[in-house]
Amino acid sequence: MTTPTLRSPNTVLANAVEDAVDVLRPSIVDSGIESIGFSVGTQINGHPHLGTHLVQSLAFLLAERARDEFGIETTVDFCALDNSPAETIRADGRRYQRAYVHSLSADEITALVSQHYLPLFDACRARTNVPYTVSTYTQQQETPAFRAEFLRTLELLDEIGTWLSPHSGSAHIRLPCPACGWAEKYADRTRLLELDDAGGLFEAVCFEHGRYEADVTPLGGGYLDLATLYRNVVKERSFRPDDRTLHVMVKGGDWAFGCQLVDGAHAALGMPAGPLPTRIFTPQILGSDGGKLSKSLLREAAEAGLVEADATPAWLLDPSSWPGTQEDYIEALTGLGELVLSDPRHFFRSYTTTALEALMSTRRPATHNSQAKRPRTMPIYRQYFDLIASGEKTVEVRVAYESMKRIKVGDLINFTCRDLSCLTQVKRVGRYRTFKEMFGTERVEAVNPKATEDEQLEAIHAIFPPHKEALGVLTFEIERVDPS
Ligand SMILES: [Zn+2]
C-alpha cells in the first residue's frame, strides 16, 4: 500500500537519506550525545498562520521520530520571539520601532502565547509524548551565556557586519531607550564607545529622550535586541559546551537561503566554545505564484485587485477559522506532518496552498472515525520491513520508552519505509528486563529469521547501551492486516 494522494520528486537530499531524521545521524553516532533538544522560534505577531503551526507540529513529530530511531530522549524548546516589532513610527527623519515586549504587559504576552500556541503544543505532547518548554526572547537575551557570546562577537564587529548586513556592512544592534522602549529600527546612531573584558559601552539616541548610554555586560545593561540574522548567530553560539545535548534548530524552508549569511558570520568568528547546532528546514508553504505564504502580501494583492480576496481558504491564514473543531484542526495538521515525514521526498520540498488544502481536507473525514483505530506509524529499516511484509518476522522488539508502553493488544501499527507501508495489528505484548531474557521466551526466528540468537544479541547491544536496556524491553507480536 502506498500513499495515494501524494507524489514527490526525488531531490539531492532526499536521495541521500532513508528518513528525514537521518540528517541528524552524523551528529549522533560516536558523539556521546544523551539527549536532543529541538529549538523552534516564532515571532508572536498576531494570529499565526498554518505555516507557523506546521513548523511547530513538525518539531514534535521530528522529536518523536528521532527518539524512537536513535533511542535518545528528546524535547521541543519553543521560544516566543517577543522582540518582533509591534509598532513603528517615523521621527527625526528616521524609523523607530517598539517590540511586543515593550508594548504589551508580561501578562498580555503570556496570554498571546497561551491562546495561539499552547493548545497545539499540549495536543502534540499528548500525541508524541515529547515534553516541551516555553521561553521568550526577552528571557534568552537576559542570560549571561547569550550576553557574553554577544560581547565576544563585538571584537570582530566589522568582519561579521559584512555577513549580517552585506549592503551597509554594519549589523543592527538595537538597544531600546530605557525610558520609553523605542529604538531606532536600523540603529544608525547606535555606536560602540568602549569594549573591554567587563562589557561594551554603547550610545544611542531616542527621538523623545535624546542621547543615552547602555553598558552591556553579561549580567545586565539593558535590553539587547538584535536583528534576525545576528540574533541567530549569537543564539547558535551560546549553547553550553558541556551539555551532552544535540541542539537542532527547526526552521521554515525559507531560512535555507538566510543561513548562508549566518554561516559566513560563524566562519568569520571562528569555532565557538560549545558545539554549533544542527538545522532542519521544514517544507515551505507557497502561494499560487510560488512566493512564500504571507498574510500581508495576500492582503495587498487582494486590495490591488491582483487576486480574488477569497482565493486562499481563510483557515490557511487564520487557523481559528478552520471549518471544524480545534481538535479536528490539530488532528489534520499532525496527520499532514506524519504524511510529509513518511518519506524524505515528501519532506525536503515545498507545498502550494492548493496542495495543502487538498491534503488536509482529505484527512478531515477520517478524524470523525474512532480515534482508537488510528494506526501508529513506526519507521523501520528496509531489511526488517521486507521481513514483516513477507510475514516472516512476526515479533518486533523495542526499548520500553513511555510512548512504546502505551501500545496495547488490538492497536494498529503501520510500519513504513520510504513510501512503502505495511499495516499490522498487535496480537500480544511481551515485557522483559533484558534482551537476553526476551530471547528466553520469544522465538529467535520470529524476531529475525536471518540471524542466530548470538548474532542478534550482539547487534542489539551495539545499538542500545546498557542505560537504554535498563528501561526494559517490549515485544509486539504482530499480524498483517489487509487495508480495506
Ligand atoms: Zn525614549
Coordinates of C-alpha atoms and ligand atoms in Angstrom, one line a residue:
M1 CA 0.0 0.0 0.0
T2 CA 1.4 3.4 -0.9
T3 CA 0.1 6.9 -0.1
P4 CA -2.4 7.5 -2.8
T5 CA -2.6 11.3 -2.6
L6 CA 1.0 12.4 -2.7
R7 CA 3.7 12.1 -5.2
S8 CA 7.1 13.8 -4.7
P9 CA 10.1 14.0 -7.0
N10 CA 13.5 12.8 -5.8
T11 CA 15.9 15.5 -4.8
V12 CA 19.6 15.6 -3.9
L13 CA 19.0 15.5 -0.2
A14 CA 16.1 13.0 -0.3
N15 CA 18.2 10.7 -2.4
A16 CA 20.9 10.7 0.2
V17 CA 18.8 9.6 3.2
E18 CA 16.3 6.9 4.1
D19 CA 14.4 9.1 6.6
A20 CA 14.4 12.8 7.2
V21 CA 15.9 12.4 10.7
D22 CA 18.9 10.7 9.1
V23 CA 20.3 14.2 8.6
L24 CA 20.9 14.1 12.4
R25 CA 22.7 10.8 12.4
P26 CA 26.3 12.1 11.7
S27 CA 26.0 14.4 14.8
I28 CA 24.8 11.5 17.0
V29 CA 26.9 8.4 16.2
D30 CA 30.0 8.1 18.4
S31 CA 29.3 11.5 19.9
G32 CA 28.3 10.6 23.5
I33 CA 25.1 12.7 22.9
E34 CA 22.5 11.9 25.6
S35 CA 19.5 14.0 24.5
I36 CA 18.3 16.1 21.6
G37 CA 16.7 19.5 22.0
F38 CA 14.6 20.7 19.0
S39 CA 14.5 24.5 19.1
V40 CA 11.7 26.3 17.3
G41 CA 11.3 30.1 17.5
T42 CA 8.2 32.0 16.4
Q43 CA 7.6 35.8 16.1
I44 CA 4.5 36.4 18.1
N45 CA 2.9 39.0 15.8
G46 CA -0.8 38.4 15.9
H47 CA -2.6 35.2 14.6
P48 CA -0.1 32.5 13.5
H49 CA -0.9 31.1 10.0
L50 CA -0.7 27.4 9.0
G51 CA 3.0 27.6 8.1
T52 CA 3.8 28.6 11.7
H53 CA 1.8 25.7 13.1
L54 CA 3.2 23.3 10.6
V55 CA 6.8 24.1 11.7
Q56 CA 5.9 23.7 15.3
S57 CA 4.0 20.4 14.9
L58 CA 6.8 19.0 12.8
A59 CA 9.3 19.9 15.6
F60 CA 7.3 17.5 17.8
L61 CA 7.0 14.8 15.2
L62 CA 10.7 15.0 14.3
A63 CA 11.5 14.7 18.1
E64 CA 9.3 11.7 18.4
R65 CA 10.9 10.1 15.3
A66 CA 14.4 10.9 16.5
R67 CA 13.7 9.5 19.9
D68 CA 12.4 6.2 18.6
E69 CA 15.0 5.9 15.9
F70 CA 18.1 6.8 18.0
G71 CA 16.9 5.7 21.4
I72 CA 17.7 9.2 22.9
E73 CA 15.3 11.3 24.9
T74 CA 14.2 14.4 23.0
T75 CA 12.5 17.7 23.9
V76 CA 10.9 20.6 22.0
D77 CA 12.1 24.0 23.2
F78 CA 9.8 26.8 22.0
C79 CA 11.0 30.4 22.0
A80 CA 8.4 33.1 21.6
L81 CA 10.1 36.0 19.9
D82 CA 8.6 38.9 21.8
N83 CA 11.1 41.3 20.3
S84 CA 9.2 41.4 17.0
P85 CA 8.1 44.9 16.2
A86 CA 4.6 45.8 17.5
E87 CA 4.7 49.5 16.5
T88 CA 6.7 51.6 14.1
I89 CA 6.8 55.4 13.7
R90 CA 8.9 58.0 11.8
A91 CA 10.6 60.7 13.9
D92 CA 13.7 62.8 13.4
G93 CA 13.6 61.6 9.8
R94 CA 14.2 58.0 11.0
R95 CA 12.2 54.9 11.6
Y96 CA 11.7 53.8 15.2
Q97 CA 10.2 50.6 16.4
R98 CA 8.8 49.3 19.7
A99 CA 8.8 45.5 20.3
Y100 CA 5.9 43.5 21.7
V101 CA 7.7 43.1 25.0
H102 CA 7.8 46.9 25.4
S103 CA 4.2 47.5 24.0
L104 CA 2.4 44.8 26.0
S105 CA 2.5 43.8 29.6
A106 CA 4.1 40.5 30.6
D107 CA 0.6 39.1 31.3
E108 CA -0.6 40.1 27.8
I109 CA 2.5 38.3 26.2
T110 CA 1.7 35.2 28.3
A111 CA -1.9 35.3 27.1
L112 CA -0.9 35.6 23.5
V113 CA 1.3 32.5 23.7
S114 CA -1.4 30.6 25.7
Q115 CA -4.1 31.4 23.2
H116 CA -2.2 30.8 19.9
Y117 CA 0.3 28.1 20.7
L118 CA -0.3 26.1 23.9
P119 CA -3.4 24.1 22.7
L120 CA -1.3 22.8 19.7
F121 CA 1.7 22.1 21.9
D122 CA -0.4 20.2 24.5
A123 CA -2.0 18.1 21.8
C124 CA 1.4 17.4 20.2
R125 CA 2.8 16.4 23.6
A126 CA -0.1 14.0 24.2
R127 CA 0.3 12.5 20.8
T128 CA 4.1 12.1 20.7
N129 CA 4.9 12.0 24.5
V130 CA 7.6 14.6 23.8
P131 CA 7.9 17.2 26.6
Y132 CA 8.3 20.8 25.7
T133 CA 9.5 24.1 27.3
V134 CA 8.4 27.6 26.5
S135 CA 10.5 30.7 26.9
T136 CA 10.7 34.2 25.4
Y137 CA 13.4 36.1 23.6
T138 CA 13.4 38.5 26.5
Q139 CA 14.4 35.7 28.9
Q140 CA 17.0 34.5 26.4
Q141 CA 18.8 37.8 26.0
E142 CA 18.9 38.2 29.8
T143 CA 21.1 35.0 30.2
P144 CA 24.8 35.6 30.8
A145 CA 25.6 32.9 28.2
F146 CA 23.7 34.9 25.5
R147 CA 25.1 38.3 26.5
A148 CA 28.7 37.0 26.9
E149 CA 28.5 35.4 23.4
F150 CA 27.2 38.7 22.1
L151 CA 30.1 40.6 23.7
R152 CA 32.6 38.2 22.2
T153 CA 31.2 39.0 18.7
L154 CA 31.9 42.7 19.2
E155 CA 35.7 42.1 18.9
L156 CA 35.0 41.2 15.2
L157 CA 32.1 43.5 14.6
D158 CA 33.5 44.7 11.2
E159 CA 34.1 41.2 10.0
I160 CA 30.6 39.9 10.9
G161 CA 28.9 43.1 9.8
T162 CA 29.9 42.3 6.2
W163 CA 28.0 39.0 6.6
L164 CA 25.0 40.1 8.6
S165 CA 24.3 43.3 6.6
P166 CA 26.2 42.8 3.3
H167 CA 25.0 46.1 1.9
S168 CA 25.7 48.5 4.7
G169 CA 28.3 46.4 6.5
S170 CA 27.0 47.2 9.9
A171 CA 25.0 44.7 11.9
H172 CA 21.9 46.2 13.7
I173 CA 22.2 46.3 17.4
R174 CA 19.1 47.8 18.9
L175 CA 19.3 49.0 22.5
P176 CA 15.8 50.4 23.2
C177 CA 15.6 53.6 25.2
P178 CA 15.3 52.7 28.9
A179 CA 12.7 55.4 29.4
C180 CA 10.2 54.5 26.6
G181 CA 11.3 51.3 24.9
W182 CA 11.5 52.8 21.4
A183 CA 14.6 52.0 19.4
E184 CA 16.0 53.1 16.0
K185 CA 15.0 50.4 13.6
Y186 CA 18.3 50.5 11.7
A187 CA 20.3 51.5 14.8
D188 CA 22.1 54.1 12.7
R189 CA 23.0 56.3 15.6
T190 CA 23.9 53.4 17.9
R191 CA 27.7 53.4 18.5
L192 CA 30.1 51.1 20.4
L193 CA 32.2 53.6 22.5
E194 CA 34.3 51.2 24.6
L195 CA 34.9 47.4 24.7
D196 CA 36.8 45.7 27.4
D197 CA 36.7 42.4 29.4
A198 CA 33.8 43.7 31.5
G199 CA 31.5 44.7 28.8
G200 CA 30.6 47.0 25.9
L201 CA 29.6 50.7 26.4
F202 CA 27.1 51.9 23.7
E203 CA 25.5 55.2 23.0
A204 CA 22.2 55.6 21.2
V205 CA 19.5 58.3 20.6
C206 CA 15.8 58.4 21.3
F207 CA 13.6 60.8 19.4
E208 CA 12.0 61.9 22.7
H209 CA 14.6 61.4 25.4
G210 CA 17.8 62.3 23.4
R211 CA 21.1 60.6 23.8
Y212 CA 21.5 57.7 26.3
E213 CA 24.2 55.1 27.1
A214 CA 23.9 51.4 27.6
D215 CA 26.7 49.5 29.4
V216 CA 26.1 45.9 28.2
T217 CA 27.7 43.3 30.5
P218 CA 27.0 39.5 30.9
L219 CA 24.8 40.3 33.9
G220 CA 22.9 43.4 32.7
G221 CA 23.0 46.8 31.0
G222 CA 19.6 47.0 29.4
Y223 CA 17.6 45.2 26.8
L224 CA 19.5 43.7 23.8
D225 CA 17.5 43.5 20.6
L226 CA 19.5 42.1 17.7
A227 CA 18.4 41.9 14.0
T228 CA 17.2 38.5 13.0
L229 CA 20.4 37.1 11.4
Y230 CA 22.6 38.5 14.3
R231 CA 20.3 37.0 16.9
N232 CA 20.6 33.6 15.2
V233 CA 24.3 33.8 15.1
V234 CA 24.5 34.6 18.9
K235 CA 21.9 32.0 19.8
E236 CA 23.6 29.3 17.8
R237 CA 26.9 30.0 19.5
S238 CA 25.6 30.3 23.1
F239 CA 24.9 26.6 23.9
R240 CA 26.9 25.3 26.8
P241 CA 30.0 23.4 25.8
D242 CA 29.5 20.7 28.5
D243 CA 25.9 19.7 28.0
R244 CA 25.6 16.3 26.2
T245 CA 22.7 17.5 24.2
L246 CA 22.5 17.8 20.4
H247 CA 20.7 21.1 19.6
V248 CA 18.6 21.1 16.5
M249 CA 17.2 24.3 15.1
V250 CA 13.9 23.6 13.3
K251 CA 13.3 26.3 10.7
G252 CA 10.9 27.0 7.9
G253 CA 12.4 26.3 4.5
D254 CA 12.9 30.0 3.6
W255 CA 15.7 30.0 6.2
A256 CA 17.9 27.8 3.9
F257 CA 18.8 30.9 2.0
G258 CA 19.4 33.1 5.0
C259 CA 21.7 30.6 6.7
Q260 CA 24.3 31.3 4.0
L261 CA 24.9 34.6 5.7
V262 CA 24.7 33.1 9.3
D263 CA 27.3 30.5 8.4
G264 CA 29.6 33.3 6.9
A265 CA 29.4 35.1 10.2
H266 CA 30.2 31.9 12.1
A267 CA 33.2 31.3 9.9
A268 CA 34.4 34.9 10.5
L269 CA 34.1 34.4 14.3
G270 CA 35.9 31.1 14.4
M271 CA 34.7 28.0 16.3
P272 CA 32.7 28.7 19.5
A273 CA 33.4 27.1 22.8
G274 CA 30.3 24.9 22.6
P275 CA 29.1 22.8 19.6
L276 CA 27.2 24.6 16.8
P277 CA 23.7 23.2 16.5
T278 CA 22.4 21.2 13.5
R279 CA 19.5 22.6 11.5
I280 CA 16.4 21.0 9.9
F281 CA 14.5 23.0 7.3
T282 CA 10.8 22.2 7.1
P283 CA 8.6 22.4 3.9
Q284 CA 7.7 25.9 2.8
I285 CA 4.1 26.8 2.1
L286 CA 3.8 28.7 -1.1
G287 CA 1.1 30.8 -2.7
S288 CA -0.1 30.1 -6.3
D289 CA 2.8 32.2 -7.8
G290 CA 5.4 30.3 -5.8
G291 CA 6.0 33.0 -3.2
K292 CA 6.0 32.2 0.5
L293 CA 2.5 32.3 2.0
S294 CA 2.2 35.7 3.6
K295 CA -0.8 37.4 5.2
S296 CA 0.3 40.9 4.3
L297 CA 1.2 40.1 0.8
L298 CA -2.1 38.4 0.1
R299 CA -4.0 41.3 1.6
E300 CA -2.1 43.8 -0.6
A301 CA -2.6 41.7 -3.7
A302 CA -6.4 41.4 -3.0
E303 CA -6.6 45.2 -2.4
A304 CA -4.8 45.8 -5.7
G305 CA -7.3 43.5 -7.4
L306 CA -4.5 41.1 -8.4
V307 CA -6.1 38.1 -6.8
E308 CA -9.5 37.3 -5.5
A309 CA -9.9 38.1 -1.9
D310 CA -11.2 34.6 -1.1
A311 CA -8.8 32.7 -3.4
T312 CA -7.0 31.3 -0.4
P313 CA -9.1 29.5 2.3
A314 CA -9.3 31.6 5.4
W315 CA -8.1 28.8 7.7
L316 CA -4.6 28.7 6.0
L317 CA -4.0 32.3 7.2
D318 CA -6.1 32.1 10.4
P319 CA -6.4 28.6 11.8
S320 CA -9.2 29.7 14.1
S321 CA -11.5 29.8 11.0
W322 CA -10.9 26.1 10.3
P323 CA -14.3 24.5 9.4
G324 CA -14.4 22.1 12.4
T325 CA -13.3 21.8 15.9
Q326 CA -9.8 22.8 17.2
E327 CA -9.2 19.0 17.8
D328 CA -10.0 18.3 14.1
Y329 CA -7.6 21.0 13.0
I330 CA -4.8 19.6 15.2
E331 CA -5.6 16.1 14.0
A332 CA -5.4 17.2 10.3
L333 CA -2.3 19.2 11.0
T334 CA -0.4 16.4 12.7
G335 CA -1.7 13.9 10.2
L336 CA -0.2 16.1 7.5
G337 CA 3.0 16.2 9.4
E338 CA 3.2 12.4 9.6
L339 CA 2.5 12.2 5.9
V340 CA 5.3 14.6 4.9
L341 CA 7.7 12.7 7.3
S342 CA 6.8 9.3 5.9
D343 CA 9.3 9.8 3.0
P344 CA 12.2 12.2 2.8
R345 CA 11.0 13.1 -0.7
H346 CA 7.8 14.4 0.9
F347 CA 9.7 16.3 3.5
F348 CA 12.5 18.1 1.6
R349 CA 10.2 20.1 -0.7
S350 CA 7.6 22.9 -0.7
Y351 CA 3.8 22.8 -0.9
T352 CA 1.4 25.2 -2.5
T353 CA -1.7 26.2 -0.6
T354 CA -3.8 24.3 -3.1
A355 CA -1.9 21.1 -2.5
L356 CA -2.0 21.6 1.3
E357 CA -5.7 22.3 1.2
A358 CA -6.3 19.0 -0.7
L359 CA -4.0 17.0 1.7
M360 CA -5.6 18.4 4.8
S361 CA -9.2 18.3 3.6
T362 CA -8.9 14.6 2.7
R363 CA -7.8 13.9 6.2
R364 CA -10.8 15.7 7.7
P365 CA -13.4 13.0 7.3
A366 CA -11.1 10.4 8.9
T367 CA -10.9 12.4 12.0
H368 CA -14.6 11.7 12.7
N369 CA -13.9 8.0 13.0
S370 CA -13.0 6.3 16.2
Q371 CA -9.6 7.6 17.3
A372 CA -8.7 4.3 18.9
K373 CA -8.2 2.6 15.5
R374 CA -5.8 5.2 14.1
P375 CA -2.7 3.3 13.2
R376 CA 0.6 4.3 14.8
T377 CA 3.4 4.9 12.4
M378 CA 6.7 3.1 13.0
P379 CA 9.6 3.7 10.6
I380 CA 11.8 0.7 10.1
Y381 CA 14.8 -0.3 8.1
R382 CA 14.2 -1.9 4.7
Q383 CA 15.6 -5.3 5.6
Y384 CA 13.2 -5.6 8.6
F385 CA 10.4 -4.0 6.6
D386 CA 10.6 -6.7 3.9
L387 CA 10.6 -9.5 6.6
I388 CA 7.4 -8.0 8.1
A389 CA 5.8 -7.5 4.8
S390 CA 6.5 -11.1 3.8
G391 CA 5.1 -12.4 7.1
E392 CA 8.5 -13.9 8.2
K393 CA 9.1 -11.5 11.0
T394 CA 6.2 -11.6 13.5
V395 CA 7.8 -10.1 16.6
E396 CA 9.0 -6.5 16.8
V397 CA 11.4 -5.6 19.6
R398 CA 11.7 -2.1 21.1
V399 CA 13.1 -0.4 24.2
A400 CA 10.3 0.3 26.7
Y401 CA 10.1 4.1 26.2
E402 CA 6.9 5.7 27.6
S403 CA 5.5 6.1 24.1
M404 CA 6.0 2.3 23.4
K405 CA 4.5 1.3 26.7
R406 CA 1.1 2.8 25.5
I407 CA 0.8 0.3 22.7
K408 CA -1.7 -2.5 23.6
V409 CA -3.2 -5.6 22.1
G410 CA -5.5 -4.7 19.2
D411 CA -3.7 -1.5 18.3
L412 CA -2.7 -1.0 14.7
I413 CA 1.0 -0.4 13.8
N414 CA 1.8 0.9 10.3
F415 CA 5.4 0.0 9.6
T416 CA 6.9 2.4 7.0
C417 CA 10.0 2.5 4.9
R418 CA 10.2 5.4 2.4
D419 CA 6.9 5.3 0.5
L420 CA 6.1 1.7 1.5
S421 CA 3.9 0.9 4.3
C422 CA 2.6 -2.3 5.9
L423 CA -0.3 -2.3 8.3
T424 CA -0.3 -4.7 11.2
Q425 CA -2.3 -5.4 14.3
V426 CA -0.8 -6.2 17.7
K427 CA -1.7 -9.7 18.9
R428 CA 0.4 -9.9 22.1
V429 CA 2.7 -7.6 24.1
G430 CA 5.7 -9.1 26.0
R431 CA 7.7 -7.3 28.7
Y432 CA 11.2 -8.3 29.7
R433 CA 14.0 -6.9 31.9
T434 CA 16.8 -7.6 29.3
F435 CA 17.2 -8.6 25.7
K436 CA 18.7 -11.9 26.9
E437 CA 15.7 -12.6 29.0
M438 CA 13.5 -11.8 26.0
F439 CA 15.1 -14.5 23.9
G440 CA 14.4 -17.0 26.6
T441 CA 10.7 -16.6 25.7
E442 CA 10.4 -15.2 22.2
R443 CA 11.2 -17.4 19.3
V444 CA 14.5 -16.2 17.7
E445 CA 13.3 -16.7 14.2
A446 CA 10.1 -14.7 14.8
V447 CA 12.3 -11.7 15.7
N448 CA 14.7 -12.2 12.7
P449 CA 14.7 -15.4 10.7
K450 CA 18.0 -14.4 9.1
A451 CA 20.3 -14.4 12.2
T452 CA 21.1 -16.5 15.2
E453 CA 20.4 -15.5 18.8
D454 CA 24.0 -14.6 19.5
E455 CA 24.2 -12.5 16.3
Q456 CA 21.0 -10.7 17.2
L457 CA 22.1 -10.0 20.7
E458 CA 25.4 -8.7 19.5
A459 CA 23.7 -6.3 17.1
I460 CA 21.1 -5.2 19.7
H461 CA 23.8 -4.5 22.3
A462 CA 25.8 -2.5 19.7
I463 CA 22.8 -0.3 19.1
F464 CA 21.4 0.0 22.7
P465 CA 23.9 0.9 25.5
P466 CA 23.1 -0.6 29.0
H467 CA 21.3 2.5 30.2
K468 CA 18.7 2.1 27.4
E469 CA 18.3 -1.6 28.1
A470 CA 17.8 -0.7 31.7
L471 CA 14.4 0.9 30.7
G472 CA 13.2 -2.6 29.9
V473 CA 12.3 -4.4 26.7
L474 CA 9.0 -4.7 24.9
T475 CA 8.0 -7.2 22.2
F476 CA 5.0 -6.8 19.9
E477 CA 3.7 -9.9 18.2
I478 CA 2.1 -8.6 15.0
E479 CA -0.1 -9.9 12.2
R480 CA -0.5 -8.2 8.8
V481 CA -3.8 -6.5 8.2
D482 CA -5.1 -6.1 4.7
P483 CA -6.1 -2.5 4.1
S484 CA -9.7 -2.3 3.1
Ligands
ZN1 ZN 12.9 57.3 24.9

